[in-house]
CSV table of C-alpha atoms and ligand atoms in Angstrom, one decimal:
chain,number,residue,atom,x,y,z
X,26,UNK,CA,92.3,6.1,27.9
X,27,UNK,CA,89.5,3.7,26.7
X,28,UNK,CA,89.6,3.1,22.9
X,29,UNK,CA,87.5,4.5,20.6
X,30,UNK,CA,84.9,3.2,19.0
X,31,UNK,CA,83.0,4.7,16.0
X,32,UNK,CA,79.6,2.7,15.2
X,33,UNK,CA,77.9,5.7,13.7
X,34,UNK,CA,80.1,6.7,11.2
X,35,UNK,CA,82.8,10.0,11.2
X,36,UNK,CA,80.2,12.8,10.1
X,37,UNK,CA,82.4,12.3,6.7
X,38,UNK,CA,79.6,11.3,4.1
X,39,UNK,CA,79.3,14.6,2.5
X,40,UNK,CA,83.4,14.1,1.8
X,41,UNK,CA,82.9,10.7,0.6
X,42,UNK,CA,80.0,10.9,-1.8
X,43,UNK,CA,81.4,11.8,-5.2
X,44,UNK,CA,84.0,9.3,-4.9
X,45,UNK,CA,82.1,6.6,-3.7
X,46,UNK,CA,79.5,7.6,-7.1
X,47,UNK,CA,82.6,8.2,-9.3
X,48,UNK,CA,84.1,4.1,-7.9
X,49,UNK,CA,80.8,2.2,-8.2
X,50,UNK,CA,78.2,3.9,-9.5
X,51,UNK,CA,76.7,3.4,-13.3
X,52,UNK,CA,74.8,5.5,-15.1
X,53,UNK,CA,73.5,2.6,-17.6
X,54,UNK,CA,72.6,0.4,-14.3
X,55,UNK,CA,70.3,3.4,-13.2
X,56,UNK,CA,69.0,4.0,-16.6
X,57,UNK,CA,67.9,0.4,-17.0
X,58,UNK,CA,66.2,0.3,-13.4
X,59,UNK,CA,64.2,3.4,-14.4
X,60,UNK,CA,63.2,1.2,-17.9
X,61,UNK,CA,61.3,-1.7,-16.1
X,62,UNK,CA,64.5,-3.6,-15.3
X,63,UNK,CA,65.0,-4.4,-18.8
X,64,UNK,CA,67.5,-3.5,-21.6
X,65,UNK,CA,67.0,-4.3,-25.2
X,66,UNK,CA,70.3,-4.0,-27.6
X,67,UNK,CA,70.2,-6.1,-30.9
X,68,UNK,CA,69.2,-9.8,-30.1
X,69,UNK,CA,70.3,-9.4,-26.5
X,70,UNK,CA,67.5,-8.5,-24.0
X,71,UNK,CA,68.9,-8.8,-20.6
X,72,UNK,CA,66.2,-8.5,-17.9
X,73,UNK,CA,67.6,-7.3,-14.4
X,74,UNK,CA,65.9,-8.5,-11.1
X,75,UNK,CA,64.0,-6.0,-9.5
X,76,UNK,CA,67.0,-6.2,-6.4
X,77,UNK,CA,70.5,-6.9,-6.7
X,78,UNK,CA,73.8,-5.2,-5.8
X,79,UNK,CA,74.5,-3.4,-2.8
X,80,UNK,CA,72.6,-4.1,0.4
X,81,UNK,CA,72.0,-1.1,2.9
X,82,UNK,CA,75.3,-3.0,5.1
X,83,UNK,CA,77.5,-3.4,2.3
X,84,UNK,CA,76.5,0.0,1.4
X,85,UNK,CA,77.3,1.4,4.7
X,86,UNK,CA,80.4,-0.1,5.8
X,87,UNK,CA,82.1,0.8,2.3
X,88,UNK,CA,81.0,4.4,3.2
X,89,UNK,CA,82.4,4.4,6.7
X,90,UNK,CA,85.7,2.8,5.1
X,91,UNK,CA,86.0,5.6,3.0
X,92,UNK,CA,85.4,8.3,5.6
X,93,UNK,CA,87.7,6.1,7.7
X,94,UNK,CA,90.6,6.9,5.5
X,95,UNK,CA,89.6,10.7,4.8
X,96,UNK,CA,88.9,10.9,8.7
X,97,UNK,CA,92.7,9.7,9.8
X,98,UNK,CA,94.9,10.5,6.4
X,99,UNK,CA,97.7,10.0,8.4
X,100,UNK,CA,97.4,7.3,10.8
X,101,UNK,CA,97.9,3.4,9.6
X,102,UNK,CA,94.0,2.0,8.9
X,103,UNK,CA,93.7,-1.8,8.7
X,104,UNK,CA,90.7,-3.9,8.1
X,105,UNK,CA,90.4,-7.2,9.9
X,106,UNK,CA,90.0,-9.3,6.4
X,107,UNK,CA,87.5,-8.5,3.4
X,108,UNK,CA,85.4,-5.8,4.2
X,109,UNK,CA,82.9,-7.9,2.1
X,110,UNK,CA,83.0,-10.2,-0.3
X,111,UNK,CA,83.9,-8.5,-3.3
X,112,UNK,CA,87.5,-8.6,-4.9
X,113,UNK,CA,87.0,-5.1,-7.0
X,114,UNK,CA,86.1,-3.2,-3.7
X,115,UNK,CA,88.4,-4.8,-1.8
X,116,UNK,CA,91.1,-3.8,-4.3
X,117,UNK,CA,89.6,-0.5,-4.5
X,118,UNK,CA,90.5,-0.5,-0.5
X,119,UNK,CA,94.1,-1.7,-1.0
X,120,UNK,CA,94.7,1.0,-3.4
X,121,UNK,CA,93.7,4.1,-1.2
X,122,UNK,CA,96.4,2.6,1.2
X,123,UNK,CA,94.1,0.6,3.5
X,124,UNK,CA,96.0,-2.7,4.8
X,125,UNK,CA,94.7,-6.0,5.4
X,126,UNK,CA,95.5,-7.7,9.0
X,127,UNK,CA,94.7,-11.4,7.1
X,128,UNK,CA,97.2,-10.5,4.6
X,129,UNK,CA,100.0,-12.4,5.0
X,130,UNK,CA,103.0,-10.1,7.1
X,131,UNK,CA,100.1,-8.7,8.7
X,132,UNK,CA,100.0,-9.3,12.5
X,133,UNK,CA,97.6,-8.2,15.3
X,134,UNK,CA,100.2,-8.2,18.0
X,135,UNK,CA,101.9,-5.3,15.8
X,136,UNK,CA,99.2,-2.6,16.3
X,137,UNK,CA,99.3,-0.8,19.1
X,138,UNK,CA,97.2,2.7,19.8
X,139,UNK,CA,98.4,5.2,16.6
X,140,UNK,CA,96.7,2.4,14.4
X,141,UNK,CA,92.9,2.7,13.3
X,142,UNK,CA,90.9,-0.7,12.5
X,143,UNK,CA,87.7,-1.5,10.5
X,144,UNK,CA,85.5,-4.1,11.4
X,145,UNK,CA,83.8,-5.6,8.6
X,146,UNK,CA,79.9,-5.6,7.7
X,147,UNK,CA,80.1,-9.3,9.3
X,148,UNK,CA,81.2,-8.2,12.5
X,149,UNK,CA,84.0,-9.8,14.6
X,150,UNK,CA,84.6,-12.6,17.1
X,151,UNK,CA,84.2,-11.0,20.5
X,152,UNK,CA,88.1,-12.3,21.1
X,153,UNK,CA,89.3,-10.1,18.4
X,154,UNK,CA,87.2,-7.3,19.4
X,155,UNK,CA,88.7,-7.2,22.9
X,156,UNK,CA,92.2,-8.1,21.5
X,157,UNK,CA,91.8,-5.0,19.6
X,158,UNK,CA,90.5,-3.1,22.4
X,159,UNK,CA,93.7,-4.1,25.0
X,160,UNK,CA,96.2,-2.9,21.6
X,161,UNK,CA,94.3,0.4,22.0
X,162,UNK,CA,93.2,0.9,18.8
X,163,UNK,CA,90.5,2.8,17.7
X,164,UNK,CA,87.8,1.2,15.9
X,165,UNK,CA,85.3,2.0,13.3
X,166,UNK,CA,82.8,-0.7,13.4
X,167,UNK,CA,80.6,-1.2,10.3
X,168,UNK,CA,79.0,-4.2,12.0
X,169,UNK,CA,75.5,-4.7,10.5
X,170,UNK,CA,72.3,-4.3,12.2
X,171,UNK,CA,70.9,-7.5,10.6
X,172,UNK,CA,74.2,-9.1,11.8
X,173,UNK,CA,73.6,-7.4,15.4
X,174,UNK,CA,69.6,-9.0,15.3
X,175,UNK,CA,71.4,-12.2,15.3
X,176,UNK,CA,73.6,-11.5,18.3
X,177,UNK,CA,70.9,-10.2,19.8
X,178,UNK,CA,69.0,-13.5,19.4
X,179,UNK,CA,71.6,-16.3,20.6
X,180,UNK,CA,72.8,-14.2,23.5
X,181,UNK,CA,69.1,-14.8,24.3
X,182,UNK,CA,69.3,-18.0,23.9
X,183,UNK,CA,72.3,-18.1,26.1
X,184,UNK,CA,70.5,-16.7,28.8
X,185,UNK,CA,67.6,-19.2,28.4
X,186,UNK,CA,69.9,-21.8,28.8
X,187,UNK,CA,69.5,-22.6,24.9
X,188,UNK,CA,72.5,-23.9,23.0
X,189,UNK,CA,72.2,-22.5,19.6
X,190,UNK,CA,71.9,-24.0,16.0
X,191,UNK,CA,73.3,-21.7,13.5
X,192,UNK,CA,72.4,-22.7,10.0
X,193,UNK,CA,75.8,-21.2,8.2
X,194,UNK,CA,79.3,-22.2,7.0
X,195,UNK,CA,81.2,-22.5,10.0
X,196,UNK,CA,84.2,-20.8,8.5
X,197,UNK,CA,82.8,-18.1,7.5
X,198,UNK,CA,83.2,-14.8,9.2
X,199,UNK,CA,79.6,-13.9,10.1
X,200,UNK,CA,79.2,-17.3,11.6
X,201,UNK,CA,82.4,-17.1,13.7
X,202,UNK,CA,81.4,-13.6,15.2
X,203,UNK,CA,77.8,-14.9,16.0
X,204,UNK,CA,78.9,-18.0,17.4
X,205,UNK,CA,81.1,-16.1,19.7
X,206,UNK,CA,78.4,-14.0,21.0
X,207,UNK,CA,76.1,-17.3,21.8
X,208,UNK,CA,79.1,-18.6,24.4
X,209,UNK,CA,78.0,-15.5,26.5
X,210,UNK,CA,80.7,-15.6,29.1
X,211,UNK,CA,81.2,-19.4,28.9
X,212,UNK,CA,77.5,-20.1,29.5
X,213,UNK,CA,76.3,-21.0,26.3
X,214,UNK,CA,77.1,-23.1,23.2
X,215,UNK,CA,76.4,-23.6,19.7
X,216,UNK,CA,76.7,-26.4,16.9
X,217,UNK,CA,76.4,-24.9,13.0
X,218,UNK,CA,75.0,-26.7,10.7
X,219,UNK,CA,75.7,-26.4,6.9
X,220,UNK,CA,72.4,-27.8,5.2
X,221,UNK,CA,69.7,-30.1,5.6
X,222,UNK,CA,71.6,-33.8,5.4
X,223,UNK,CA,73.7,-32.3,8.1
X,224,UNK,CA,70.4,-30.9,10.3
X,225,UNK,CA,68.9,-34.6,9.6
X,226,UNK,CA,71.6,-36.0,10.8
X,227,UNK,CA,71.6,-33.8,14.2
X,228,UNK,CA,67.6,-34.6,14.0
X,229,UNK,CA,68.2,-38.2,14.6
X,230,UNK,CA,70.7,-37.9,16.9
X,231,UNK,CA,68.0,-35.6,19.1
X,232,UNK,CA,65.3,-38.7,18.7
X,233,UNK,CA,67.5,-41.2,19.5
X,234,UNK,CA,67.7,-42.9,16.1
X,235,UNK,CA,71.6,-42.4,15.8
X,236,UNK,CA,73.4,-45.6,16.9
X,237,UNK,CA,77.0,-43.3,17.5
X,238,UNK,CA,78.7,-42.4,20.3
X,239,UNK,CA,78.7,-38.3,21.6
X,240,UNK,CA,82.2,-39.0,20.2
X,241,UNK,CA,81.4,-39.8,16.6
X,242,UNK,CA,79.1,-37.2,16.4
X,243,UNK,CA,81.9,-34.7,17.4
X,244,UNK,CA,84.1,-36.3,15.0
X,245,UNK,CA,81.3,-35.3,12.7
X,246,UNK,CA,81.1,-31.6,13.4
X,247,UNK,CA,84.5,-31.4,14.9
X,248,UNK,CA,84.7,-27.8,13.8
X,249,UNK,CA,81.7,-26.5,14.2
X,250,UNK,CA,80.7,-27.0,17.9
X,251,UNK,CA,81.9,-24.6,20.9
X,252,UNK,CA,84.2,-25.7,23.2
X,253,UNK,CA,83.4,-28.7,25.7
X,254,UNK,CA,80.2,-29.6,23.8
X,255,UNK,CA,78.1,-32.7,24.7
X,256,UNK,CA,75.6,-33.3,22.5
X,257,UNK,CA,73.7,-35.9,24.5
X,258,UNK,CA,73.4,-32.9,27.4
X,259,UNK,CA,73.3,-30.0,24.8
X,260,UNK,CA,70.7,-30.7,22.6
X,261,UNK,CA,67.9,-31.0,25.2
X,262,UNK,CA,67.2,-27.1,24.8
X,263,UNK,CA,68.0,-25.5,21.5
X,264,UNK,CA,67.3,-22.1,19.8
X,265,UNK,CA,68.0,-21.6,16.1
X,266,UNK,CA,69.0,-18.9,14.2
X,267,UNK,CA,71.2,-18.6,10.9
X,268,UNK,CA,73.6,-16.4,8.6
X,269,UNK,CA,72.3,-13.7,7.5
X,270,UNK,CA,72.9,-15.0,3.6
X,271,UNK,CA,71.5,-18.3,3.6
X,272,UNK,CA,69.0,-19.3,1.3
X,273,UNK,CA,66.1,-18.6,3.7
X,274,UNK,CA,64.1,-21.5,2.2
X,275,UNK,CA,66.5,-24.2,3.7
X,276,UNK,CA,66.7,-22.0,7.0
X,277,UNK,CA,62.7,-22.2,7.6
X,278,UNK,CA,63.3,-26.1,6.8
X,279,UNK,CA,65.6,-26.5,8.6
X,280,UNK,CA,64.4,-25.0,11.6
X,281,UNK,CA,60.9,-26.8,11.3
X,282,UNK,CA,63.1,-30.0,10.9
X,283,UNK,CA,64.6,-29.0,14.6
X,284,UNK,CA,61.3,-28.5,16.0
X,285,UNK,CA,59.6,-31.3,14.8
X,286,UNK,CA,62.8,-33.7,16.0
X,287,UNK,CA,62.5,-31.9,19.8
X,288,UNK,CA,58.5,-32.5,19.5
X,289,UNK,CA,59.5,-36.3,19.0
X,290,UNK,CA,61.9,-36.6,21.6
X,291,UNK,CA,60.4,-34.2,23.9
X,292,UNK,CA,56.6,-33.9,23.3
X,293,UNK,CA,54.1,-31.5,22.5
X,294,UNK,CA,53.6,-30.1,26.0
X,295,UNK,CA,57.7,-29.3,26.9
X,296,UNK,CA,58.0,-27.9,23.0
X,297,UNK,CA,58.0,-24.1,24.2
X,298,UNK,CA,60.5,-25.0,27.1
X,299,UNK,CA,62.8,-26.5,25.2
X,300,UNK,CA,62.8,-25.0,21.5
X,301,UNK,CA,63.0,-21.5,20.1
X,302,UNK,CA,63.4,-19.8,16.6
X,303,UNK,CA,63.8,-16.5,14.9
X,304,UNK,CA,64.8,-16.2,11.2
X,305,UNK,CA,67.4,-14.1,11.2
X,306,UNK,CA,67.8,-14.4,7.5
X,307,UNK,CA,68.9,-10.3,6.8
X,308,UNK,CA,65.7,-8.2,4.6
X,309,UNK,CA,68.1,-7.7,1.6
X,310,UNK,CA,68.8,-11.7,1.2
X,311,UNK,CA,65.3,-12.2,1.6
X,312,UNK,CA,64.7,-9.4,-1.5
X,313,UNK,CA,67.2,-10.5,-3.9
X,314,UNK,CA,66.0,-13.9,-3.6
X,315,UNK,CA,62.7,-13.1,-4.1
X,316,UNK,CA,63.3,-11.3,-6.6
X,317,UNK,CA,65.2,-13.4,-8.6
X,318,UNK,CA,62.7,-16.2,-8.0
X,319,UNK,CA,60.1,-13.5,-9.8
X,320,UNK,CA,62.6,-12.5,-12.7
X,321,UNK,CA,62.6,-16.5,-13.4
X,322,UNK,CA,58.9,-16.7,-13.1
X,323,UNK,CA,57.1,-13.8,-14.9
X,324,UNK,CA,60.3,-13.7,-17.6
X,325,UNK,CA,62.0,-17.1,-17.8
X,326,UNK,CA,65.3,-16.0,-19.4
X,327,UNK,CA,67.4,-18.6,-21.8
X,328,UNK,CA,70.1,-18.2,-18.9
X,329,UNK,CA,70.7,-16.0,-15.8
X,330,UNK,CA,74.1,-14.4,-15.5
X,331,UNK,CA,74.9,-14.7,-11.3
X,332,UNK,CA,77.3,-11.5,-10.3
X,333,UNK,CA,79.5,-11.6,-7.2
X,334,UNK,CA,82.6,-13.3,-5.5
X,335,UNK,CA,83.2,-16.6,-5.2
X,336,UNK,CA,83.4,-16.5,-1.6
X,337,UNK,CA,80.0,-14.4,-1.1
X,338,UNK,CA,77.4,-16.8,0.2
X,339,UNK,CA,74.8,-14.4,-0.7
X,340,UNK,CA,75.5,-14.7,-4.4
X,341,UNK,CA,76.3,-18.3,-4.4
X,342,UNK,CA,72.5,-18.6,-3.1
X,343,UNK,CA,71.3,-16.7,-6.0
X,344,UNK,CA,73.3,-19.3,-8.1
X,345,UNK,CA,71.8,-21.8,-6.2
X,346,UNK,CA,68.3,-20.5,-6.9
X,347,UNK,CA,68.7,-20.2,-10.2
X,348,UNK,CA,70.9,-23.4,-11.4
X,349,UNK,CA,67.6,-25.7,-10.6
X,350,UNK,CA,65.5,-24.0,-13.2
X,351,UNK,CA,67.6,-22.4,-16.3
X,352,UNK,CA,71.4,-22.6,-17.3
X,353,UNK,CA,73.2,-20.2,-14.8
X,354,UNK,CA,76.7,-18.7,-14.8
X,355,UNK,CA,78.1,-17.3,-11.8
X,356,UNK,CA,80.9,-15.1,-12.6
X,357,UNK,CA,83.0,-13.2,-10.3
X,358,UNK,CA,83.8,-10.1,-12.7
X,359,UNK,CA,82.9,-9.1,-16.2
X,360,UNK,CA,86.1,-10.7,-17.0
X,361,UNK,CA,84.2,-14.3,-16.6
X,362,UNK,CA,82.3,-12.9,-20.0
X,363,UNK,CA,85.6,-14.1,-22.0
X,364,UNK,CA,83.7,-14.5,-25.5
X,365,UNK,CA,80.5,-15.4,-27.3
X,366,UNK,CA,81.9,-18.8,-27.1
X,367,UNK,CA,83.8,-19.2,-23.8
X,368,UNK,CA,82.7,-18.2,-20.2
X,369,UNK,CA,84.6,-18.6,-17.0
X,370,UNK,CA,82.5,-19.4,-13.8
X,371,UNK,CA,81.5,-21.2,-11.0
X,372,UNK,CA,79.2,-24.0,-11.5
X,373,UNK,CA,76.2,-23.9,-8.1
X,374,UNK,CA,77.5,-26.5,-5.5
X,375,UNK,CA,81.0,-26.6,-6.4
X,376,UNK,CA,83.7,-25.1,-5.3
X,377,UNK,CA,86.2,-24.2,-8.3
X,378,UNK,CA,85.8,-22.7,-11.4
X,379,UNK,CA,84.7,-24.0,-14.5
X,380,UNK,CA,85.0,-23.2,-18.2
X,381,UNK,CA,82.2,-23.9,-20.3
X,382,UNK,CA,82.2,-23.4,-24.3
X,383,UNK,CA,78.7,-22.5,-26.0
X,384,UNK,CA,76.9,-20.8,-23.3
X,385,UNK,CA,75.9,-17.5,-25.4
X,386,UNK,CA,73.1,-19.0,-27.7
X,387,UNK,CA,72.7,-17.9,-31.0
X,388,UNK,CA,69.7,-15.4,-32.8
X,389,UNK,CA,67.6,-14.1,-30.2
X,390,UNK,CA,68.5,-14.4,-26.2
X,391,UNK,CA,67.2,-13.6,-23.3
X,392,UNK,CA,69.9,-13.1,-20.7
X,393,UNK,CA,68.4,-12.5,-16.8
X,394,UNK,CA,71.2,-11.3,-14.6
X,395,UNK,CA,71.6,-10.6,-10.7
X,396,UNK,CA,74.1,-9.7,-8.4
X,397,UNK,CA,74.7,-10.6,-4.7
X,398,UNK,CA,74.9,-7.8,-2.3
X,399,UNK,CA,78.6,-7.5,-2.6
X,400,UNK,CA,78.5,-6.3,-5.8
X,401,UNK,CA,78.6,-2.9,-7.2
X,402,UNK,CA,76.6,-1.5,-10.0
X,403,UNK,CA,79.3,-0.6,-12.0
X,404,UNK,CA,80.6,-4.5,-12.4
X,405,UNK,CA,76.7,-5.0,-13.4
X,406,UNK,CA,76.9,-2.3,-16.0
X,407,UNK,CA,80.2,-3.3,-17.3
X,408,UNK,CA,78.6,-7.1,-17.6
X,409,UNK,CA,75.8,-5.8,-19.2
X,410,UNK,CA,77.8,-3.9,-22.2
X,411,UNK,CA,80.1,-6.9,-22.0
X,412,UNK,CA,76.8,-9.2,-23.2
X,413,UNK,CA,76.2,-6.2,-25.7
X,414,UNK,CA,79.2,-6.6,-27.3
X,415,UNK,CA,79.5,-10.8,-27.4
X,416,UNK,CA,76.2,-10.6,-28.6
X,417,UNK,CA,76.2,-8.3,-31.5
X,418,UNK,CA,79.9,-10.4,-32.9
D,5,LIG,S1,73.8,-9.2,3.4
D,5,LIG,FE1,72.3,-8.5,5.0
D,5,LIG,S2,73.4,-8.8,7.0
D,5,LIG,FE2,74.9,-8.9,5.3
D,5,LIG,S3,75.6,-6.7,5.2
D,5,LIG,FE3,74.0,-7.0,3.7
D,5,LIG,S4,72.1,-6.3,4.8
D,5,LIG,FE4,73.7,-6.7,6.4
């Protein structure tokens, strides 16, 4: 018997509701979105960005989880790694009995047909899908449709004959999946590029300005190029597309930086034949960076507390956002809020966390605080009453 795959969810939600309310909800979250975004305790005003929290994937796949587990109550359900990048709701996860294949013991080659997986919001590499699909197991897949837009678009440029430049972190497991889906039965191939030095650097390859070998170049990127890749035959026709959670100004520049290298090398005239781009940056990245660009604009805070894991892109872009303009703190739980004096976080750009002393000023403050789409209102509200309480000591 085929396996079975569940991409619409188990007709469960009714089931799942309350608890899903009762596990992230908060009523002080809702209470401030319905007073302008902004909260007033004491000296402490914290203004909220008009989006944060939970995007529609994030959102859904947690849902489906949960029916997931009410659905098969006694069948073993796995998840492939993090359903998302959020500690608390991954925890929340563990504790209703839901294992983790990239925990270590785990193993793939132990499932076998009684077991039930779930495939994160960031999709899978098409070798673990089939993997899973020989095992027999059955699948709920949570994949999102702003992760499936992306497919959607490098398979295209498979087709065409494109090889396709992902602006992402090549480790991560969105940018994995989606470069899978652009080899399109060992037709096409891909190179990922992190940020602009490294999308300069392909630039002047592509006119010719590089003095290196094909060989230093894949020294360069040794990781982040498909199999067999040649960039002096594999950069004549690209397509670019991205993660869904970058920060979508870098991906417009970076993709105007590919077209303008492949007008140089290539001229005007062969531009359409050889060069393509879609920004697949997803609708909810594109909001909460707007709208934390418009919290910083029409009411600069004294400092912006940033809300999400460490290891969420999405939120690390907020950071990123915010860090040029205003002192920002990206914490990865309420617990970051250690005192009035002391506050644990990650500093934008690096990748360990820092303690800083003196952060909460004193008399009056304006505190602005977003969180990435990973995070739950609740871990907002408990921040918030957190600041409340430093604030009034
Ligand atoms: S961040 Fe965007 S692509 Fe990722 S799950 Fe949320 S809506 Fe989907």
């Amino acid at each position: 018997m085929p396996p079975l795959i569940f991409r619409k969810g188990l007709d469960l939600k009714h089931e799942v509701v309350g608890v899903l309310a009762e596990s992230y909800h908060s009523e002080l979250v809702q209470h401030i979105k319905e007073s302008d975004f902004r909260f007033q305790s004491g000296r402490l005003e914290v203004r909220l960005a008009s989006e944060f929290g939970f995007c529609y994937g994030v959102d859904r796949a947690v849902d489906y989880a949960y029916q997931t587990r009410k659905r098969f109550p006694d069948r073993t359900v796995f998840l492939t790694g993090e359903i998302i990048h959020n500690p608390h709701v991954n925890d929340q996860l563990r504790a209703q009995g839901i294992r983790f294949l990239s925990d270590p013991g785990e193993s793939i080659d132990a499932l076998n047909s009684d077991d039930v997986v779930i495939l994160p919001a960031f999709g899978v590499t098409i070798e673990l899908l089939n993997t899973l699909q020989d095992r027999g197991c059955t699948m709920v897949d949570t994949t999102c449709g702003s992760v499936l837009n992306v497919w959607k678009n490098v398979k295209r440029y498979a087709e065409g004959g494109f090889t396709s430049i992902i602006h992402g972190k090549y480790r991560h497991e969105e940018t994995r999946a989606t470069a899978s889906q652009a080899l399109l039965a060992g037709r096409g191939h891909y190179l990922v590029v992190l940020n602009e030095d490294e999308a300069a650097f392909v630039c002047g390859y592509i006119r010719g300005q590089q003095p290196i070998s094909s060989r230093e170049f894949l020294s360069r990127f040794e990781h982040a190029v498909s199999e067999g890749f040649d960039p002096t035959r594999d950069l004549q026709r690209i397509g670019c597309a991205n993660q869904t959670t970058m920060l979508s100004s870098e991906s417009l520049k970076i993709g105007e930086m590919f077209r303008a290298a492949m007008r140089d090398r290539y001229g005007e005239e062969d531009l359409d034949a050889r060069f393509r781009a879609f920004d697949t940056i997803c609708s909810a990245t594109q909001d909460r960076q707007d709208a934390v660009i418009a919290l910083l604009a029409e009411h600069p805070p004294d400092l912006m507390i940033v809300l999400g894991g460490y290891n969420s892109s999405n939120t690390c872009n907020l950071a990123k956002i915010c860090s040029g303009r205003v002192p920002t703190y990206h914490i990865a739980s309420p617990d970051g809020l250690v005192s009035a004096d002391v506050i644990r976080h990650k500093p934008a750009g690096e990748a360990r966390e820092a303690t800083t002393t003196g952060w909460l000023p004193a008399g009056r403050v304006s505190v602005g605080l977003t969180s990435g789409a990973s995070t739950p209102d609740n871990l907002v509200g408990a921040a918030i009453r957190r600041l409340e309480e430093l604030s009034a000591m």
